[in-house]
Amino acid sequence: MEDQKLSALVDNIISVKPLFYKTLGKPFPANADITPGAYYIMLYLKKHESLSMSDLGKIMMVSKPNVTALVNQLITKEFVIRFSNKLDRRIIMIRLSSKGNHFVDKNNQKYLNQLTKRLASLTNDELELFSASLQNVKDILSRIPICETPDCKK
Amino acid sequence: MEDQKLSALVDNIISVKPLFYKTLGKPFPANADITPGAYYIMLYLKKHESLSMSDLGKIMMVSKPNVTALVNQLITKEFVIRFSNKLDRRIIMIRLSSKGNHFVDKNNQKYLNQLTKRLASLTNDELELFSASLQNVKDILSRIPICETPDCKK
DNA sequence: ATTAATAGTTATACTTTCGTAACCATTATA
DNA sequence: TATAATGGTTACGAAAGTATAACTATTAAT
């Protein structure tokens, strides 16, 4: 890839991120007693059924004490359940409660409503292009290896 | 757009954002005595030549006191210059100094180097697709009207 | 000429992210 | 069985974002 294109790519990477929240709004709930980080844990649990504390740390790339704090928020709201692994009693697994599951679904629906309002100014073609392009971006990003956990850097 | 596709879109919007920094790294400098927010101001100034404090607030969607604090960081580093508008002496305009300009260029180059390492695992086709898709996303997002400044909500 | 509105700053404080160090419990290793 | 390694938690705090309220200076409006 030529230099010029690469530098345009850098430019886009830099400018796309702030645009996201500003135009599309925040996908996590406000005034729900849980921070965005905690909400993201629920989103991961939505896809992975159950995860250990360490798994969550790796997947979210935050330190373990951080995971503890985030999960604690969800425990007090009864959005997730802790249970231990029988094979290794050190390991603590986390899964969504049905309350947490409903909460995420409800919030996603709310966000979707907000989103459709904001996207109302787009034509259907634009919307399709947006959706497809975003899918591409996500797919490709997912393919890039990451190893930047605080614990993992060592 | 059908419900199913829309909900996939929401899914992508939610999951793309955390992927960004984690796979591509942070585009702003570390240990440079300025916060990411202040750096973003320089990026905007790179494109707009000069902007008033209020303009910066609107464009970055932060409150005016916030802009003051961010610009102050840049002033002490001599990365930007304050000058007043002759026609309306209330207005304070900000523009990049050549020092600030060089700083951004140098940092962009550094980020580009880091980025090329991270993107090394992609084929050229993937890279092209990524670049084009990102451009689409950015273009479409730019077309969506925004009005969420704290001051603007009122 | 008052009064109202606008641009910006100062002071202040809250929220969220995020890390390190020290510690306990459990499992693996030698 | 003594030691090391792993999974988690607790305690602590720094960095960054970000808002409101109260204020000054300047311009606009009546």
mmCIF file of C-alpha atoms (C1' of nucleotides) in Angstrom:
data_model
loop_
_atom_site.group_PDB
_atom_site.id
_atom_site.type_symbol
_atom_site.label_atom_id
_atom_site.label_comp_id
_atom_site.label_asym_id
_atom_site.label_seq_id
_atom_site.Cartn_x
_atom_site.Cartn_y
_atom_site.Cartn_z
ATOM 1 C CA MET A 1 0.000 0.000 0.000
ATOM 2 C CA GLU A 2 1.398 3.377 -0.950
ATOM 3 C CA ASP A 3 2.363 5.988 1.587
ATOM 4 C CA GLN A 4 -0.364 8.348 0.569
ATOM 5 C CA LYS A 5 -3.080 5.788 1.039
ATOM 6 C CA LEU A 6 -1.639 4.692 4.325
ATOM 7 C CA SER A 7 -1.622 8.180 5.665
ATOM 8 C CA ALA A 8 -5.233 8.583 4.569
ATOM 9 C CA LEU A 9 -5.971 5.408 6.468
ATOM 10 C CA VAL A 10 -4.371 6.802 9.598
ATOM 11 C CA ASP A 11 -6.432 9.894 9.152
ATOM 12 C CA ASN A 12 -9.601 7.882 8.954
ATOM 13 C CA ILE A 13 -8.752 5.731 11.929
ATOM 14 C CA ILE A 14 -8.165 8.816 13.984
ATOM 15 C CA SER A 15 -11.288 10.642 12.951
ATOM 16 C CA VAL A 16 -13.747 7.793 12.855
ATOM 17 C CA LYS A 17 -13.569 6.998 16.523
ATOM 18 C CA PRO A 18 -14.830 10.316 17.905
ATOM 19 C CA LEU A 19 -17.483 10.416 15.211
ATOM 20 C CA PHE A 20 -18.966 7.185 16.426
ATOM 21 C CA TYR A 21 -20.373 8.162 19.776
ATOM 22 C CA LYS A 22 -21.130 11.664 18.672
ATOM 23 C CA THR A 23 -23.337 10.732 15.776
ATOM 24 C CA LEU A 24 -24.707 7.428 16.965
ATOM 25 C CA GLY A 25 -24.998 8.009 20.667
ATOM 26 C CA LYS A 26 -23.876 5.731 23.429
ATOM 27 C CA PRO A 27 -24.931 2.103 23.284
ATOM 28 C CA PHE A 28 -24.781 1.632 27.021
ATOM 29 C CA PRO A 29 -27.445 2.667 29.501
ATOM 30 C CA ALA A 30 -27.357 5.923 31.430
ATOM 31 C CA ASN A 31 -28.367 6.136 35.070
ATOM 32 C CA ALA A 32 -28.528 2.401 35.548
ATOM 33 C CA ASP A 33 -26.026 2.238 38.401
ATOM 34 C CA ILE A 34 -23.553 0.415 36.218
ATOM 35 C CA THR A 35 -20.651 1.889 34.306
ATOM 36 C CA PRO A 36 -20.115 1.362 30.590
ATOM 37 C CA GLY A 37 -17.327 -1.071 31.375
ATOM 38 C CA ALA A 38 -19.648 -3.239 33.416
ATOM 39 C CA TYR A 39 -22.218 -3.152 30.661
ATOM 40 C CA TYR A 40 -19.612 -4.324 28.175
ATOM 41 C CA ILE A 41 -19.037 -7.369 30.336
ATOM 42 C CA MET A 42 -22.673 -8.259 29.901
ATOM 43 C CA LEU A 43 -22.334 -7.898 26.161
ATOM 44 C CA TYR A 44 -19.451 -10.342 26.167
ATOM 45 C CA LEU A 45 -21.408 -12.727 28.369
ATOM 46 C CA LYS A 46 -24.250 -12.506 25.913
ATOM 47 C CA LYS A 47 -21.988 -14.115 23.350
ATOM 48 C CA HIS A 48 -19.917 -16.462 25.448
ATOM 49 C CA GLU A 49 -22.417 -17.963 27.872
ATOM 50 C CA SER A 50 -19.949 -18.068 30.741
ATOM 51 C CA LEU A 51 -16.450 -16.738 31.299
ATOM 52 C CA SER A 52 -13.920 -16.773 34.091
ATOM 53 C CA MET A 53 -12.682 -13.565 35.644
ATOM 54 C CA SER A 54 -9.362 -13.978 33.874
ATOM 55 C CA ASP A 55 -11.087 -14.631 30.561
ATOM 56 C CA LEU A 56 -12.992 -11.392 30.985
ATOM 57 C CA GLY A 57 -9.768 -9.559 31.711
ATOM 58 C CA LYS A 58 -8.151 -10.908 28.569
ATOM 59 C CA ILE A 59 -11.115 -10.347 26.316
ATOM 60 C CA MET A 60 -11.632 -6.808 27.590
ATOM 61 C CA MET A 61 -7.950 -6.121 28.015
ATOM 62 C CA VAL A 62 -8.129 -4.817 31.513
ATOM 63 C CA SER A 63 -6.373 -5.904 34.682
ATOM 64 C CA LYS A 64 -7.906 -8.458 36.984
ATOM 65 C CA PRO A 65 -8.663 -6.053 39.825
ATOM 66 C CA ASN A 66 -10.532 -4.046 37.272
ATOM 67 C CA VAL A 67 -12.634 -7.028 36.278
ATOM 68 C CA THR A 68 -13.472 -7.677 39.908
ATOM 69 C CA ALA A 69 -14.780 -4.152 40.323
ATOM 70 C CA LEU A 70 -16.839 -4.303 37.161
ATOM 71 C CA VAL A 71 -18.329 -7.682 37.978
ATOM 72 C CA ASN A 72 -19.126 -6.507 41.499
ATOM 73 C CA GLN A 73 -21.327 -3.812 40.060
ATOM 74 C CA LEU A 74 -23.228 -6.434 38.125
ATOM 75 C CA ILE A 75 -23.513 -8.738 41.111
ATOM 76 C CA THR A 76 -25.145 -6.085 43.261
ATOM 77 C CA LYS A 77 -27.629 -5.427 40.472
ATOM 78 C CA GLU A 78 -28.158 -9.167 40.167
ATOM 79 C CA PHE A 79 -27.341 -8.994 36.490
ATOM 80 C CA VAL A 80 -24.764 -11.783 36.605
ATOM 81 C CA ILE A 81 -24.127 -14.925 38.617
ATOM 82 C CA ARG A 82 -20.877 -16.157 40.079
ATOM 83 C CA PHE A 83 -20.270 -19.863 40.233
ATOM 84 C CA SER A 84 -17.156 -21.848 40.775
ATOM 85 C CA ASN A 85 -15.503 -24.348 38.556
ATOM 86 C CA LYS A 86 -15.646 -27.802 40.108
ATOM 87 C CA LEU A 87 -12.411 -28.905 38.489
ATOM 88 C CA ASP A 88 -10.360 -25.974 39.690
ATOM 89 C CA ARG A 89 -11.752 -24.215 42.700
ATOM 90 C CA ARG A 90 -9.614 -21.149 42.134
ATOM 91 C CA ILE A 91 -11.560 -20.292 39.032
ATOM 92 C CA ILE A 92 -14.690 -18.196 39.316
ATOM 93 C CA MET A 93 -17.060 -18.278 36.407
ATOM 94 C CA ILE A 94 -19.533 -15.552 35.506
ATOM 95 C CA ARG A 95 -22.723 -15.842 33.537
ATOM 96 C CA LEU A 96 -25.677 -13.595 32.848
ATOM 97 C CA SER A 97 -28.760 -13.925 35.019
ATOM 98 C CA SER A 98 -32.084 -13.797 33.253
ATOM 99 C CA LYS A 99 -32.512 -10.350 34.776
ATOM 100 C CA GLY A 100 -29.215 -9.288 33.207
ATOM 101 C CA ASN A 101 -30.170 -10.872 29.954
ATOM 102 C CA HIS A 102 -33.439 -8.974 29.824
ATOM 103 C CA PHE A 103 -31.714 -5.794 30.792
ATOM 104 C CA VAL A 104 -29.327 -6.055 27.861
ATOM 105 C CA ASP A 105 -32.124 -6.896 25.450
ATOM 106 C CA LYS A 106 -34.201 -3.974 26.638
ATOM 107 C CA ASN A 107 -31.286 -1.605 26.425
ATOM 108 C CA ASN A 108 -30.350 -2.807 22.975
ATOM 109 C CA GLN A 109 -33.886 -2.169 21.842
ATOM 110 C CA LYS A 110 -33.784 1.304 23.318
ATOM 111 C CA TYR A 111 -30.513 2.006 21.573
ATOM 112 C CA LEU A 112 -31.904 0.694 18.335
ATOM 113 C CA ASN A 113 -34.805 3.119 18.577
ATOM 114 C CA GLN A 114 -32.485 6.002 19.210
ATOM 115 C CA LEU A 115 -30.301 4.853 16.370
ATOM 116 C CA THR A 116 -33.082 4.656 13.827
ATOM 117 C CA LYS A 117 -33.954 8.244 14.629
ATOM 118 C CA ARG A 118 -30.407 9.346 14.079
ATOM 119 C CA LEU A 119 -30.007 7.328 10.933
ATOM 120 C CA ALA A 120 -33.293 8.632 9.572
ATOM 121 C CA SER A 121 -31.492 11.177 7.440
ATOM 122 C CA LEU A 122 -29.765 8.432 5.486
ATOM 123 C CA THR A 123 -31.167 6.842 2.380
ATOM 124 C CA ASN A 124 -31.672 3.118 2.405
ATOM 125 C CA ASP A 125 -28.682 2.652 0.142
ATOM 126 C CA GLU A 126 -26.479 4.610 2.462
ATOM 127 C CA LEU A 127 -27.682 2.569 5.367
ATOM 128 C CA GLU A 128 -26.909 -0.658 3.574
ATOM 129 C CA LEU A 129 -23.480 0.585 2.620
ATOM 130 C CA PHE A 130 -22.860 1.690 6.162
ATOM 131 C CA SER A 131 -23.880 -1.653 7.544
ATOM 132 C CA ALA A 132 -21.803 -3.633 5.077
ATOM 133 C CA SER A 133 -18.753 -1.434 5.523
ATOM 134 C CA LEU A 134 -18.964 -1.645 9.268
ATOM 135 C CA GLN A 135 -19.176 -5.390 9.019
ATOM 136 C CA ASN A 136 -16.005 -5.403 6.928
ATOM 137 C CA VAL A 137 -14.186 -3.213 9.382
ATOM 138 C CA LYS A 138 -15.213 -5.398 12.256
ATOM 139 C CA ASP A 139 -14.285 -8.608 10.481
ATOM 140 C CA ILE A 140 -10.864 -7.383 9.583
ATOM 141 C CA LEU A 141 -10.170 -5.919 12.993
ATOM 142 C CA SER A 142 -11.155 -9.218 14.545
ATOM 143 C CA ARG A 143 -8.502 -10.909 12.472
ATOM 144 C CA ILE A 144 -5.680 -8.833 13.908
ATOM 145 C CA PRO A 145 -3.941 -10.513 16.825
ATOM 146 C CA ILE A 146 -3.888 -8.594 20.070
ATOM 147 C CA CYS A 147 -1.850 -9.043 23.167
ATOM 148 C CA GLU A 148 -1.979 -5.897 25.216
ATOM 149 C CA THR A 149 -3.493 -6.917 28.481
ATOM 150 C CA PRO A 150 -1.625 -5.255 31.337
ATOM 151 C CA ASP A 151 -0.914 -8.748 32.632
ATOM 152 C CA CYS A 152 -0.008 -9.980 29.173
ATOM 153 C CA LYS A 153 2.598 -7.352 28.377
ATOM 154 C CA LYS A 154 4.947 -8.817 30.931
ATOM 155 C CA MET B 1 -34.084 -2.075 6.530
ATOM 156 C CA GLU B 2 -35.376 -5.190 8.220
ATOM 157 C CA ASP B 3 -35.290 -5.700 11.956
ATOM 158 C CA GLN B 4 -32.781 -8.487 11.762
ATOM 159 C CA LYS B 5 -30.293 -6.473 9.799
ATOM 160 C CA LEU B 6 -30.771 -3.497 12.061
ATOM 161 C CA SER B 7 -30.051 -5.512 15.133
ATOM 162 C CA ALA B 8 -26.921 -6.871 13.470
ATOM 163 C CA LEU B 9 -25.956 -3.282 12.806
ATOM 164 C CA VAL B 10 -26.393 -2.394 16.455
ATOM 165 C CA ASP B 11 -24.279 -5.375 17.326
ATOM 166 C CA ASN B 12 -21.523 -4.208 15.053
ATOM 167 C CA ILE B 13 -21.632 -0.649 16.273
ATOM 168 C CA ILE B 14 -21.279 -1.866 19.820
ATOM 169 C CA SER B 15 -18.467 -4.278 19.186
ATOM 170 C CA VAL B 16 -16.430 -2.269 16.720
ATOM 171 C CA LYS B 17 -15.568 0.499 19.103
ATOM 172 C CA PRO B 18 -13.622 -1.476 21.705
ATOM 173 C CA LEU B 19 -11.893 -3.368 18.914
ATOM 174 C CA PHE B 20 -10.438 -0.192 17.521
ATOM 175 C CA TYR B 21 -7.990 0.855 20.188
ATOM 176 C CA LYS B 22 -7.251 -2.690 21.175
ATOM 177 C CA THR B 23 -6.131 -3.831 17.775
ATOM 178 C CA LEU B 24 -4.805 -0.617 16.319
ATOM 179 C CA GLY B 25 -3.336 1.081 19.351
ATOM 180 C CA LYS B 26 -3.799 4.637 20.419
ATOM 181 C CA PRO B 27 -3.252 7.374 17.859
ATOM 182 C CA PHE B 28 -2.335 9.993 20.417
ATOM 183 C CA PRO B 29 1.041 10.423 22.063
ATOM 184 C CA ALA B 30 1.935 9.011 25.464
ATOM 185 C CA ASN B 31 3.992 10.941 27.999
ATOM 186 C CA ALA B 32 3.836 14.177 26.071
ATOM 187 C CA ASP B 33 2.322 16.275 28.850
ATOM 188 C CA ILE B 34 -0.894 16.615 26.929
ATOM 189 C CA THR B 35 -4.019 14.536 27.268
ATOM 190 C CA PRO B 36 -5.673 12.757 24.364
ATOM 191 C CA GLY B 37 -8.402 15.382 24.372
ATOM 192 C CA ALA B 38 -5.881 18.157 23.893
ATOM 193 C CA TYR B 39 -4.256 16.227 21.105
ATOM 194 C CA TYR B 40 -7.599 15.877 19.356
ATOM 195 C CA ILE B 41 -7.892 19.638 19.337
ATOM 196 C CA MET B 42 -4.681 19.801 17.359
ATOM 197 C CA LEU B 43 -6.048 17.280 14.900
ATOM 198 C CA TYR B 44 -9.082 19.464 14.331
ATOM 199 C CA LEU B 45 -6.891 22.520 13.961
ATOM 200 C CA LYS B 46 -4.879 20.640 11.377
ATOM 201 C CA LYS B 47 -7.976 20.574 9.218
ATOM 202 C CA HIS B 48 -9.627 23.862 10.038
ATOM 203 C CA GLU B 49 -6.754 26.332 10.168
ATOM 204 C CA SER B 50 -8.252 28.311 13.005
ATOM 205 C CA LEU B 51 -11.241 27.848 15.274
ATOM 206 C CA SER B 52 -12.824 29.762 18.120
ATOM 207 C CA MET B 53 -13.140 28.259 21.563
ATOM 208 C CA SER B 54 -16.858 27.777 21.014
ATOM 209 C CA ASP B 55 -16.274 26.172 17.641
ATOM 210 C CA LEU B 56 -13.930 23.709 19.296
ATOM 211 C CA GLY B 57 -16.551 22.941 21.908
ATOM 212 C CA LYS B 58 -19.161 22.257 19.272
ATOM 213 C CA ILE B 59 -16.931 20.231 17.013
ATOM 214 C CA MET B 60 -15.620 18.141 19.883
ATOM 215 C CA MET B 61 -18.888 18.145 21.738
ATOM 216 C CA VAL B 62 -17.544 19.179 25.073
ATOM 217 C CA SER B 63 -18.446 22.070 27.326
ATOM 218 C CA LYS B 64 -16.652 25.376 27.087
ATOM 219 C CA PRO B 65 -14.811 25.094 30.403
ATOM 220 C CA ASN B 66 -13.520 21.830 29.095
ATOM 221 C CA VAL B 67 -12.190 23.448 25.942
ATOM 222 C CA THR B 68 -10.422 26.078 28.002
ATOM 223 C CA ALA B 69 -8.616 23.422 29.998
ATOM 224 C CA LEU B 70 -7.600 21.481 26.909
ATOM 225 C CA VAL B 71 -6.374 24.544 25.053
ATOM 226 C CA ASN B 72 -4.439 25.661 28.129
ATOM 227 C CA GLN B 73 -2.429 22.472 27.975
ATOM 228 C CA LEU B 74 -1.536 23.233 24.387
ATOM 229 C CA ILE B 75 -0.672 26.839 25.140
ATOM 230 C CA THR B 76 1.830 25.883 27.818
ATOM 231 C CA LYS B 77 3.454 23.484 25.374
ATOM 232 C CA GLU B 78 3.412 26.240 22.740
ATOM 233 C CA PHE B 79 1.574 23.939 20.364
ATOM 234 C CA VAL B 80 -1.188 26.449 19.607
ATOM 235 C CA ILE B 81 -1.605 30.189 19.431
ATOM 236 C CA ARG B 82 -4.419 32.316 20.812
ATOM 237 C CA PHE B 83 -5.431 35.405 18.895
ATOM 238 C CA SER B 84 -8.496 37.549 19.077
ATOM 239 C CA ASN B 85 -11.025 38.319 16.445
ATOM 240 C CA LYS B 86 -10.881 41.996 15.492
ATOM 241 C CA LEU B 87 -14.555 42.156 14.624
ATOM 242 C CA ASP B 88 -15.772 40.687 17.900
ATOM 243 C CA ARG B 89 -13.372 41.018 20.752
ATOM 244 C CA ARG B 90 -15.177 38.417 22.818
ATOM 245 C CA ILE B 91 -14.097 35.684 20.440
ATOM 246 C CA ILE B 92 -10.776 33.966 20.929
ATOM 247 C CA MET B 93 -9.384 32.104 17.990
ATOM 248 C CA ILE B 94 -6.949 29.202 18.179
ATOM 249 C CA ARG B 95 -4.522 27.999 15.546
ATOM 250 C CA LEU B 96 -1.647 25.551 15.443
ATOM 251 C CA SER B 97 1.866 26.867 15.915
ATOM 252 C CA SER B 98 4.508 25.420 13.646
ATOM 253 C CA LYS B 99 5.788 23.566 16.684
ATOM 254 C CA GLY B 100 2.354 22.044 17.191
ATOM 255 C CA ASN B 101 2.109 21.265 13.521
ATOM 256 C CA HIS B 102 5.393 19.406 13.542
ATOM 257 C CA PHE B 103 4.444 17.600 16.688
ATOM 258 C CA VAL B 104 1.300 16.242 15.100
ATOM 259 C CA ASP B 105 3.135 15.235 11.947
ATOM 260 C CA LYS B 106 5.801 13.438 13.905
ATOM 261 C CA ASN B 107 3.266 11.676 16.050
ATOM 262 C CA ASN B 108 1.220 10.636 13.062
ATOM 263 C CA GLN B 109 4.306 9.140 11.509
ATOM 264 C CA LYS B 110 5.047 7.250 14.691
ATOM 265 C CA TYR B 111 1.499 5.940 14.812
ATOM 266 C CA LEU B 112 1.718 4.932 11.196
ATOM 267 C CA ASN B 113 4.805 2.870 11.922
ATOM 268 C CA GLN B 114 3.108 1.152 14.809
ATOM 269 C CA LEU B 115 0.070 0.592 12.683
ATOM 270 C CA THR B 116 1.917 -1.010 9.807
ATOM 271 C CA LYS B 117 3.362 -3.509 12.260
ATOM 272 C CA ARG B 118 -0.050 -4.377 13.561
ATOM 273 C CA LEU B 119 -1.579 -4.574 10.136
ATOM 274 C CA ALA B 120 1.267 -6.743 8.897
ATOM 275 C CA SER B 121 -0.812 -9.863 9.320
ATOM 276 C CA LEU B 122 -3.315 -8.657 6.743
ATOM 277 C CA THR B 123 -3.059 -9.348 3.066
ATOM 278 C CA ASN B 124 -2.956 -6.418 0.742
ATOM 279 C CA ASP B 125 -6.515 -7.079 -0.353
ATOM 280 C CA GLU B 126 -7.728 -7.068 3.201
ATOM 281 C CA LEU B 127 -5.932 -3.832 3.824
ATOM 282 C CA GLU B 128 -7.519 -2.236 0.808
ATOM 283 C CA LEU B 129 -10.936 -3.450 1.848
ATOM 284 C CA PHE B 130 -10.367 -2.192 5.351
ATOM 285 C CA SER B 131 -9.318 1.202 4.117
ATOM 286 C CA ALA B 132 -12.218 1.558 1.713
ATOM 287 C CA SER B 133 -14.758 0.353 4.254
ATOM 288 C CA LEU B 134 -13.478 2.687 6.890
ATOM 289 C CA GLN B 135 -13.721 5.536 4.428
ATOM 290 C CA ASN B 136 -17.346 4.629 3.773
ATOM 291 C CA VAL B 137 -18.140 4.501 7.447
ATOM 292 C CA LYS B 138 -16.523 7.836 8.030
ATOM 293 C CA ASP B 139 -18.243 9.472 5.070
ATOM 294 C CA ILE B 140 -21.642 8.297 6.135
ATOM 295 C CA LEU B 141 -21.149 9.192 9.767
ATOM 296 C CA SER B 142 -20.077 12.665 8.706
ATOM 297 C CA ARG B 143 -23.367 13.068 6.947
ATOM 298 C CA ILE B 144 -25.411 12.527 10.087
ATOM 299 C CA PRO B 145 -26.339 15.753 11.844
ATOM 300 C CA ILE B 146 -25.241 16.049 15.431
ATOM 301 C CA CYS B 147 -26.341 18.314 18.189
ATOM 302 C CA GLU B 148 -25.296 16.947 21.517
ATOM 303 C CA THR B 149 -23.026 19.553 22.969
ATOM 304 C CA PRO B 150 -23.791 20.026 26.639
ATOM 305 C CA ASP B 151 -24.489 23.657 25.818
ATOM 306 C CA CYS B 152 -26.507 22.689 22.809
ATOM 307 C CA LYS B 153 -28.897 20.322 24.555
ATOM 308 C CA LYS B 154 -30.531 23.223 26.329
ATOM 309 C "C1'" DA C 1 -28.740 54.005 28.129
ATOM 310 C "C1'" DT C 2 -30.365 49.819 30.114
ATOM 311 C "C1'" DT C 3 -30.910 45.188 29.623
ATOM 312 C "C1'" DA C 4 -30.144 40.869 27.561
ATOM 313 C "C1'" DA C 5 -27.320 37.706 25.197
ATOM 314 C "C1'" DT C 6 -22.861 35.722 23.902
ATOM 315 C "C1'" DA C 7 -17.774 34.280 24.451
ATOM 316 C "C1'" DG C 8 -14.725 32.726 27.563
ATOM 317 C "C1'" DT C 9 -12.616 31.683 32.218
ATOM 318 C "C1'" DT C 10 -12.275 30.077 37.023
ATOM 319 C "C1'" DA C 11 -13.408 27.093 40.625
ATOM 320 C "C1'" DT C 12 -15.029 22.913 41.884
ATOM 321 C "C1'" DA C 13 -16.311 18.308 41.966
ATOM 322 C "C1'" DC C 14 -17.960 13.891 40.221
ATOM 323 C "C1'" DT C 15 -17.342 9.778 37.246
ATOM 324 C "C1'" DT C 16 -14.899 6.342 34.895
ATOM 325 C "C1'" DT C 17 -10.922 4.043 33.550
ATOM 326 C "C1'" DC C 18 -7.186 1.730 34.820
ATOM 327 C "C1'" DG C 19 -2.956 0.396 37.140
ATOM 328 C "C1'" DT C 20 0.243 -1.482 41.058
ATOM 329 C "C1'" DA C 21 1.206 -3.790 45.377
ATOM 330 C "C1'" DA C 22 0.020 -6.916 48.780
ATOM 331 C "C1'" DC C 23 -2.606 -10.548 50.022
ATOM 332 C "C1'" DC C 24 -5.450 -15.281 50.295
ATOM 333 C "C1'" DA C 25 -6.821 -19.736 48.391
ATOM 334 C "C1'" DT C 26 -5.982 -23.428 45.463
ATOM 335 C "C1'" DT C 27 -3.385 -26.231 42.369
ATOM 336 C "C1'" DA C 28 0.964 -27.796 40.245
ATOM 337 C "C1'" DT C 29 5.780 -28.958 40.695
ATOM 338 C "C1'" DA C 30 10.104 -30.734 42.462
ATOM 339 C "C1'" DT D 1 5.899 -31.831 51.747
ATOM 340 C "C1'" DA D 2 7.877 -27.479 50.669
ATOM 341 C "C1'" DT D 3 7.819 -24.201 46.939
ATOM 342 C "C1'" DA D 4 6.198 -22.084 42.916
ATOM 343 C "C1'" DA D 5 2.552 -20.710 39.979
ATOM 344 C "C1'" DT D 6 -2.179 -19.383 39.090
ATOM 345 C "C1'" DG D 7 -6.861 -17.219 39.948
ATOM 346 C "C1'" DG D 8 -9.022 -13.656 42.496
ATOM 347 C "C1'" DT D 9 -9.683 -9.935 45.790
ATOM 348 C "C1'" DT D 10 -8.676 -5.764 48.553
ATOM 349 C "C1'" DA D 11 -6.786 -1.354 49.097
ATOM 350 C "C1'" DC D 12 -5.133 2.498 47.085
ATOM 351 C "C1'" DG D 13 -4.567 6.156 43.842
ATOM 352 C "C1'" DA D 14 -3.472 8.527 39.441
ATOM 353 C "C1'" DA D 15 -5.119 10.123 34.853
ATOM 354 C "C1'" DA D 16 -8.753 11.803 32.041
ATOM 355 C "C1'" DG D 17 -13.226 13.222 30.855
ATOM 356 C "C1'" DT D 18 -16.657 16.211 31.745
ATOM 357 C "C1'" DA D 19 -20.355 18.889 33.949
ATOM 358 C "C1'" DT D 20 -22.390 23.010 36.691
ATOM 359 C "C1'" DA D 21 -22.338 27.512 38.813
ATOM 360 C "C1'" DA D 22 -20.637 31.937 39.126
ATOM 361 C "C1'" DC D 23 -18.054 35.339 37.137
ATOM 362 C "C1'" DT D 24 -15.908 39.032 33.553
ATOM 363 C "C1'" DA D 25 -15.814 41.254 29.138
ATOM 364 C "C1'" DT D 26 -17.942 42.449 25.059
ATOM 365 C "C1'" DT D 27 -21.648 42.991 21.822
ATOM 366 C "C1'" DA D 28 -26.664 43.212 20.569
ATOM 367 C "C1'" DA D 29 -31.285 44.724 21.376
ATOM 368 C "C1'" DT D 30 -35.040 47.628 23.168
#
